XYZ file of C-alpha atoms in Angstrom:
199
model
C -0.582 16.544 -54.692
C -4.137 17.117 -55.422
C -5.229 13.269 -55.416
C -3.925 13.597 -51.958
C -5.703 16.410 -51.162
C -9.012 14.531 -52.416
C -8.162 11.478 -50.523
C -7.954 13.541 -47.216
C -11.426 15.688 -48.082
C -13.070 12.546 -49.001
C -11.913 10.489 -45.862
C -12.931 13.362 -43.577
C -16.653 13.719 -44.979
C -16.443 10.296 -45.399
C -16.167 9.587 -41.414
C -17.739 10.233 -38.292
C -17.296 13.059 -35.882
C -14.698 10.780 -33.353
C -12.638 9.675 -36.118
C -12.633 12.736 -38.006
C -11.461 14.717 -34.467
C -8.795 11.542 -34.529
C -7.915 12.062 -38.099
C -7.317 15.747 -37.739
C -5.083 15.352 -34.477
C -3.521 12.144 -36.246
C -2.403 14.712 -39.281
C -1.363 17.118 -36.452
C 0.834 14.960 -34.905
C -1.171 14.631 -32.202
C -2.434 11.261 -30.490
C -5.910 12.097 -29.087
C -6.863 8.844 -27.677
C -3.168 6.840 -27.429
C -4.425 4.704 -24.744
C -6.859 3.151 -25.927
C -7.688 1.103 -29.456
C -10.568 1.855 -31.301
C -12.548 -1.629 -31.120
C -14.754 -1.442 -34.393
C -18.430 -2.379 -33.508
C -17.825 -2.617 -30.049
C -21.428 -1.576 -27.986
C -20.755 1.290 -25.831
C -21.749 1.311 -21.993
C -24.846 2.717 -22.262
C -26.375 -0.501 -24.434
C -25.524 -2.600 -21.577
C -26.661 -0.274 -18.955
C -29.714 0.130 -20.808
C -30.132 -4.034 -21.295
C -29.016 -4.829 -17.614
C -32.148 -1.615 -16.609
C -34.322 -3.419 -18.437
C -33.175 -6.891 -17.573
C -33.892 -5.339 -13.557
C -36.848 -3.768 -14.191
C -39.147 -6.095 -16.783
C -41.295 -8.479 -15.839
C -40.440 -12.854 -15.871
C -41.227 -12.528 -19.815
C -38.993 -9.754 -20.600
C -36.181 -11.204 -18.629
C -36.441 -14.624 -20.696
C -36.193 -12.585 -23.464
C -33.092 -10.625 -22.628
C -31.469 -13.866 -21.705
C -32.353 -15.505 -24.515
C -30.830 -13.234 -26.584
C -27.876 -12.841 -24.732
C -27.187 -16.712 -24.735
C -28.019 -17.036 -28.194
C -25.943 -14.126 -29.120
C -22.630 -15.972 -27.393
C -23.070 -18.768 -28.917
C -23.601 -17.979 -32.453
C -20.885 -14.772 -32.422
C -18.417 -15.633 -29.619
C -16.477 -12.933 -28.787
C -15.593 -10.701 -25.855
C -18.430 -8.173 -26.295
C -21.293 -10.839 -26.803
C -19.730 -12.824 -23.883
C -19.411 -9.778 -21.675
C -23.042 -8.954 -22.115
C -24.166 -12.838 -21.403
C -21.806 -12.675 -18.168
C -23.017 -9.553 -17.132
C -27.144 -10.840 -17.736
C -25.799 -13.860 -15.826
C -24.585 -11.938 -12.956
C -27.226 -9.803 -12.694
C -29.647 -10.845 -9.395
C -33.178 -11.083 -9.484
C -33.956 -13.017 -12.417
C -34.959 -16.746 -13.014
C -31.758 -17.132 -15.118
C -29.156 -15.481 -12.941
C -26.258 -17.855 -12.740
C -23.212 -16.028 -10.580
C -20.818 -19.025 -10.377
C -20.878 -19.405 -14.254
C -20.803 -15.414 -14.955
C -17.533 -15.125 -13.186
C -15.999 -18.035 -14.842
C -17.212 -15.873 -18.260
C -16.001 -12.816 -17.318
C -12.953 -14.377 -16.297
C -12.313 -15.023 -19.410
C -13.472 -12.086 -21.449
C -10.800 -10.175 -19.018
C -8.034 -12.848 -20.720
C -8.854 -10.972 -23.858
C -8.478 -7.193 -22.527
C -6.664 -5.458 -25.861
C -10.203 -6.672 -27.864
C -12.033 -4.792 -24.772
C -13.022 -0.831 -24.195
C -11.900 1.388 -21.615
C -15.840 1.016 -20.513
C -16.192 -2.543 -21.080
C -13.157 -3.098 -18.910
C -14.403 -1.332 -16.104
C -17.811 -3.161 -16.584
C -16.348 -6.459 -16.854
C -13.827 -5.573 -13.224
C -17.143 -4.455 -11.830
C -19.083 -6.869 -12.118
C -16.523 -10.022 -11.852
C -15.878 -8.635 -7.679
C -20.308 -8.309 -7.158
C -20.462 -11.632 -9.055
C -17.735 -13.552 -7.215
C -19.166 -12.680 -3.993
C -22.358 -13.402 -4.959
C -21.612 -17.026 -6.057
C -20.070 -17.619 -3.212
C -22.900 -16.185 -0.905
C -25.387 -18.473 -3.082
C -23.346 -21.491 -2.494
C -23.090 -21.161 1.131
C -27.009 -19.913 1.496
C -27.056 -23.601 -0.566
C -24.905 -25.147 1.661
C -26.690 -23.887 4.413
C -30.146 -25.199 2.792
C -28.691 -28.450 2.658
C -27.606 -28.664 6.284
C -30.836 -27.025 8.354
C -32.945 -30.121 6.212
C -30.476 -32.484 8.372
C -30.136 -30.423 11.490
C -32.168 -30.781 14.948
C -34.740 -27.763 14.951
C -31.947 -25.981 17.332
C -29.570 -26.622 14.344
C -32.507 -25.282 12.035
C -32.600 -21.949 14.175
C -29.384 -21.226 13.561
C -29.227 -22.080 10.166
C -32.263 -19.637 9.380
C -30.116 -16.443 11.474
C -26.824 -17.318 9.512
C -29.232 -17.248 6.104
C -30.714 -13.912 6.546
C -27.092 -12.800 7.135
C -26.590 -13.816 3.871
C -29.452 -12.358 2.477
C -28.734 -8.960 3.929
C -25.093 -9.783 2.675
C -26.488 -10.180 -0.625
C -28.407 -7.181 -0.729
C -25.633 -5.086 0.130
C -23.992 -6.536 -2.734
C -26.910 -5.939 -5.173
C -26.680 -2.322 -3.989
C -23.074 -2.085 -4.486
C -24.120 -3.214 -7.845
C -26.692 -0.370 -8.290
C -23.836 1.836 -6.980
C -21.050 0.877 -9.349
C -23.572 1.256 -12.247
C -24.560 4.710 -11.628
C -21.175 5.443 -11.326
C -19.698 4.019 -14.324
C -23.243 5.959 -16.077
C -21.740 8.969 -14.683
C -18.449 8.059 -16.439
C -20.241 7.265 -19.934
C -22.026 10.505 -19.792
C -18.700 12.700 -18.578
C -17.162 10.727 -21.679
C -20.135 11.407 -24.014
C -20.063 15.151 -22.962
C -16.412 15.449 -24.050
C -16.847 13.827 -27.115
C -19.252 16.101 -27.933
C -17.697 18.811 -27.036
C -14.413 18.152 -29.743
C-alpha cells in the first residue's frame, strides 16, 4: 500500500499542472477532458498564430526564413503538426512563397489524420482549408484572366482589367476573413488558457 502511495506522490510532483488536474479527476472518477486526446508535443495555437503574425508582418527576408523552416520541417519530420504549419505558411497571402492550390491539397490531408490533431489545430486546419480554397481558386481565375486580356482586343482587355479588380477586392475580403477567423480562434486559445489556469 505504501509503494502505491509513493508511486501516486511521485507521479503528481513528477507532472505538470494539466496532467496533474487530469490525474486527480482521473483518480476521482472523473474525465476532465473526455473529448479530446492529449497529443504529446503537439504546438499549441498560439505558436502558429505567433509564426503566421510574424510570417504577415516581417519583411521578404523574414518570410524566406519562416518558409524555409516550415518546408524543411515537413520534410524531415512529416507529420500532421509540421504539415499543418507548412499548409498554413502556404496559405497565408502576401508572401513570395504563398502557394494556395498546394496548401489545400496539404491541409486536405492533415484533416485525413484528425485523431493525431488538437481541438485547436482542427479548427485551424477547417479555417484555413475554406480561405485557402477560395483563394486558389480566385488566383487561378485572376491567372486565367491574365492569360486571356494578353490575347483579347483592348475592349476585351477592359473588361478583363474590371473582372480582375473584382477579384482582387474578392481576395481581400478573403484575407480579412482570414484576419477575422484568427482573432477569433486567439480569443478561443486565450478563453482556453484562462481556464486552464484557473484548475
Amino acid at each position: 500500500m505504501k509503494v502505491w502511495l509513493l508511486a501516486l506522490v511521485a507521479a503528481f510532483v513528477l507532472s505538470g499542472c494539466g496532467t496533474t488536474a487530469r490525474l486527480g479527476d482521473w483518480l476521482r472518477g472523473g474525465d476532465s477532458d473526455a473529448e479530446e486526446a492529449i497529443i504529446i508535443g503537439a504546438p499549441d495555437a498560439e505558436s502558429y498564430l505567433a509564426e503566421l503574425y510574424e510570417l504577415t508582418m516581417g519583411d521578404a527576408r523574414r518570410q524566406a526564413a519562416i518558409y524555409e523552416d516550415a518546408s524543411s520541417a515537413a520534410r524531415l519530420t512529416p507529420g500532421p503538426s509540421s504539415n499543418l504549419r507548412l499548409a498554413l505558411v502556404l496559405a497565408t497571402p502576401g508572401h513570395a512563397n504563398a502557394d494556395p492550390g498546394r496548401a489545400v491539397t496539404l491541409l486536405q490531408q492533415v484533416l485525413e489524420q484528425e485523431p493525431l490533431l488538437t481541438s485547436a489545430e482542427l479548427s485551424l486546419a477547417s479555417i484555413y482549408l475554406a480561405g485557402a480554397e477560395r483563394l486558389s481558386m480566385a488566383t487561378g481565375e485572376a491567372a486565367r484572366l491574365r492569360d486571356a486580356s494578353a490575347r483579347a482586343a483592348r475592349s476585351e482587355q477592359q473588361e478583363s482589367a474590371r473582372r480582375m479588380a473584382a477579384i482582387e477586392a474578392e481576395n481581400q475580403r478573403l484575407r480579412e476573413e482570414l484576419a477575422e477567423a484568427e482573432q477569433k480562434l486567439e480569443a478561443i486559445t486565450s478563453i482556453e488558457r484562462s481556464i486552464r489556469e484557473q484548475q
